[in-house]
Amino acid sequence: MTERRDEPLSGDVIEDGVTRAYSWEWGDLGGPRSRGRLPWFGLFLVAFGGLLLLQLVFPALADVGSVLFLAIGLAFLVSWLVNRGVGSLYLGAIITALAAPELLAAAGIVEGAGVGTLCLGVAFLFIAGVRAASRGGWGWQAVLGLLLVAIGASSVAVPGFNELVWPIVLVTLGVLLLIRTSTARR
């Protein structure tokens, strides 16, 4: 039998005498579920090509190795804007945040310790804002985002601050939570 690549594949798997149906599909080849969705590779190519053109306009960005990761993150964010998939939102925000520090340093905006933490905090606050706007509540993303922004911003503003103060703050918060939990059990 000749395999056709323009139609979804499907098949039955028999396990322990019980027939279970599983299906396999080819990603962006059409069908009712893929209508209206943007193809991932096309999004990536547009984002990556645009960033390469941006490097021509701003030569300082030519040394940035994270342009590829920034393109991937932006492709996920555009996919989230169009398709509203939660996974695309998380991946896009986090990958973009991981690529941003090197880009910010190359552009001469900000660099040094804490920039990566600050960018991740902003990403989680963005996710929390999207959740809140869609009536999903702020969630743990807001707490983590605020913590990361506070640590990152203080490290950027006062170099060396995070080496001593934040570990003490985190240990103190942990001890307080443990004390609160142990007194609640009594």
Short mmCIF file of C-alpha atoms in Angstrom, two decimals:
data_model
loop_
_atom_site.label_atom_id
_atom_site.label_comp_id
_atom_site.label_asym_id
_atom_site.label_seq_id
_atom_site.Cartn_x
_atom_site.Cartn_y
_atom_site.Cartn_z
CA MET A 1 0.00 0.00 0.00
CA THR A 2 1.38 3.41 -0.94
CA GLU A 3 1.47 5.99 1.81
CA ARG A 4 -0.11 9.33 0.93
CA ARG A 5 1.45 12.35 2.63
CA ASP A 6 -1.45 14.70 1.85
CA GLU A 7 -3.91 12.89 4.12
CA PRO A 8 -3.79 12.29 7.88
CA LEU A 9 -2.47 8.93 8.95
CA SER A 10 -4.53 6.81 11.29
CA GLY A 11 -4.38 3.31 12.64
CA ASP A 12 -5.46 0.90 15.32
CA VAL A 13 -3.21 -0.46 18.01
CA ILE A 14 -4.11 -3.70 19.75
CA GLU A 15 -2.86 -3.94 23.34
CA ASP A 16 -3.61 -6.98 25.52
CA GLY A 17 -6.51 -8.02 23.29
CA VAL A 18 -8.17 -4.58 23.52
CA THR A 19 -8.35 -2.43 20.42
CA ARG A 20 -7.55 1.20 21.02
CA ALA A 21 -7.72 3.79 18.28
CA TYR A 22 -4.92 6.29 17.88
CA SER A 23 -4.43 8.82 15.13
CA TRP A 24 -1.47 10.63 13.73
CA GLU A 25 -1.70 13.78 11.65
CA TRP A 26 0.60 15.83 9.50
CA GLY A 27 0.87 19.36 10.98
CA ASP A 28 0.00 22.18 8.60
CA LEU A 29 -1.25 20.27 5.58
CA GLY A 30 -4.84 21.37 5.81
CA GLY A 31 -8.03 19.95 7.11
CA PRO A 32 -10.74 21.58 9.15
CA ARG A 33 -8.64 22.06 12.30
CA SER A 34 -5.80 23.90 10.58
CA ARG A 35 -7.90 26.52 8.79
CA GLY A 36 -7.23 29.97 10.19
CA ARG A 37 -4.02 28.89 11.92
CA LEU A 38 -0.68 30.35 10.98
CA PRO A 39 2.10 27.91 10.08
CA TRP A 40 4.93 27.89 12.63
CA PHE A 41 7.71 27.82 10.10
CA GLY A 42 6.29 30.81 8.23
CA LEU A 43 6.09 32.82 11.45
CA PHE A 44 9.66 31.92 12.29
CA LEU A 45 10.94 32.86 8.83
CA VAL A 46 9.23 36.27 8.95
CA ALA A 47 10.55 37.00 12.46
CA PHE A 48 14.08 35.78 11.72
CA GLY A 49 14.28 37.60 8.38
CA GLY A 50 13.00 40.80 9.97
CA LEU A 51 15.60 40.57 12.73
CA LEU A 52 18.35 40.00 10.17
CA LEU A 53 17.20 43.15 8.33
CA LEU A 54 17.20 44.99 11.66
CA GLN A 55 20.84 43.96 12.09
CA LEU A 56 21.62 45.74 8.82
CA VAL A 57 20.07 48.96 10.11
CA PHE A 58 21.67 48.66 13.56
CA PRO A 59 25.16 47.16 13.08
CA ALA A 60 25.68 46.77 16.84
CA LEU A 61 23.12 43.97 16.75
CA ALA A 62 25.21 41.98 14.26
CA ASP A 63 27.13 40.31 17.09
CA VAL A 64 24.03 39.20 18.92
CA GLY A 65 23.83 35.44 18.87
CA SER A 66 20.39 35.33 20.42
CA VAL A 67 18.63 36.78 17.37
CA LEU A 68 17.63 33.24 16.42
CA PHE A 69 16.07 32.68 19.86
CA LEU A 70 14.39 36.06 19.75
CA ALA A 71 12.87 35.09 16.38
CA ILE A 72 11.59 31.83 17.86
CA GLY A 73 10.10 33.66 20.85
CA LEU A 74 8.44 36.26 18.65
CA ALA A 75 7.02 33.53 16.41
CA PHE A 76 5.42 31.89 19.45
CA LEU A 77 4.00 35.26 20.58
CA VAL A 78 2.51 35.97 17.15
CA SER A 79 1.05 32.47 17.14
CA TRP A 80 -0.47 33.19 20.54
CA LEU A 81 -1.97 36.45 19.25
CA VAL A 82 -3.63 34.66 16.36
CA ASN A 83 -4.50 31.26 17.82
CA ARG A 84 -4.76 32.07 21.55
CA GLY A 85 -2.92 28.92 22.60
CA VAL A 86 -1.71 29.12 26.21
CA GLY A 87 1.45 27.13 25.44
CA SER A 88 2.44 29.64 22.77
CA LEU A 89 2.05 32.49 25.28
CA TYR A 90 4.32 30.87 27.87
CA LEU A 91 6.94 29.71 25.38
CA GLY A 92 6.94 33.01 23.50
CA ALA A 93 7.25 35.18 26.59
CA ILE A 94 9.95 33.06 28.24
CA ILE A 95 12.07 32.48 25.12
CA THR A 96 11.88 36.18 24.23
CA ALA A 97 12.88 37.09 27.80
CA LEU A 98 15.87 34.75 27.64
CA ALA A 99 17.04 36.33 24.36
CA ALA A 100 16.43 39.94 25.41
CA PRO A 101 19.43 40.60 27.76
CA GLU A 102 22.04 40.08 25.05
CA LEU A 103 20.02 42.20 22.65
CA LEU A 104 19.65 44.99 25.22
CA ALA A 105 23.39 44.91 25.92
CA ALA A 106 24.27 45.04 22.21
CA ALA A 107 21.95 48.01 21.74
CA GLY A 108 23.67 49.79 24.65
CA ILE A 109 20.46 50.07 26.67
CA VAL A 110 21.38 48.09 29.78
CA GLU A 111 23.73 45.27 30.69
CA GLY A 112 25.18 43.52 33.68
CA ALA A 113 24.00 41.29 36.47
CA GLY A 114 20.26 41.09 36.96
CA VAL A 115 19.13 41.97 33.43
CA GLY A 116 18.18 38.37 32.64
CA THR A 117 16.25 38.03 35.89
CA LEU A 118 14.51 41.32 35.23
CA CYS A 119 13.52 40.20 31.71
CA LEU A 120 12.12 36.90 33.00
CA GLY A 121 10.17 38.81 35.64
CA VAL A 122 8.67 41.06 32.98
CA ALA A 123 7.74 37.97 30.95
CA PHE A 124 5.89 36.41 33.88
CA LEU A 125 4.17 39.71 34.65
CA PHE A 126 3.08 39.85 31.00
CA ILE A 127 1.66 36.33 31.29
CA ALA A 128 -0.10 37.30 34.53
CA GLY A 129 -1.54 40.39 32.86
CA VAL A 130 -2.88 38.31 29.98
CA ARG A 131 -4.45 35.90 32.49
CA ALA A 132 -6.04 38.74 34.43
CA ALA A 133 -7.36 40.40 31.26
CA SER A 134 -9.00 37.15 30.22
CA ARG A 135 -10.61 36.80 33.67
CA GLY A 136 -8.30 33.97 34.70
CA GLY A 137 -6.94 35.80 37.74
CA TRP A 138 -3.39 36.92 38.33
CA GLY A 139 -2.13 33.49 39.44
CA TRP A 140 1.30 32.41 40.56
CA GLN A 141 2.77 34.09 37.49
CA ALA A 142 2.25 37.52 39.08
CA VAL A 143 3.97 36.50 42.32
CA LEU A 144 6.93 34.97 40.49
CA GLY A 145 7.09 37.93 38.10
CA LEU A 146 7.12 40.48 40.93
CA LEU A 147 9.81 38.55 42.78
CA LEU A 148 12.00 38.26 39.67
CA VAL A 149 11.49 41.93 38.75
CA ALA A 150 12.41 43.00 42.28
CA ILE A 151 15.54 40.86 42.31
CA GLY A 152 16.57 41.83 38.78
CA ALA A 153 15.85 45.54 39.13
CA SER A 154 17.70 45.79 42.43
CA SER A 155 20.68 43.96 40.93
CA VAL A 156 20.74 46.32 37.94
CA ALA A 157 20.33 49.43 40.11
CA VAL A 158 22.77 48.42 42.86
CA PRO A 159 25.40 45.94 41.64
CA GLY A 160 26.26 43.39 44.32
CA PHE A 161 22.92 43.86 46.07
CA ASN A 162 21.64 40.44 45.11
CA GLU A 163 24.68 38.61 46.42
CA LEU A 164 23.77 39.09 50.08
CA VAL A 165 20.41 40.77 50.58
CA TRP A 166 18.16 38.64 48.35
CA PRO A 167 19.37 35.29 49.67
CA ILE A 168 18.68 36.55 53.19
CA VAL A 169 15.21 37.75 52.18
CA LEU A 170 14.41 34.41 50.52
CA VAL A 171 15.64 32.37 53.51
CA THR A 172 13.63 34.59 55.87
CA LEU A 173 10.46 34.16 53.77
CA GLY A 174 11.01 30.40 53.66
CA VAL A 175 11.46 30.19 57.43
CA LEU A 176 8.32 32.28 58.00
CA LEU A 177 6.31 29.99 55.73
CA LEU A 178 7.64 26.91 57.52
CA ILE A 179 6.81 28.38 60.95
CA ARG A 180 3.33 29.33 59.77
CA THR A 181 2.74 25.83 58.40
CA SER A 182 3.97 24.10 61.55
CA THR A 183 1.85 26.30 63.86
CA ALA A 184 -1.23 25.72 61.69
CA ARG A 185 -0.91 21.93 62.14
CA ARG A 186 -1.11 22.13 65.94
#
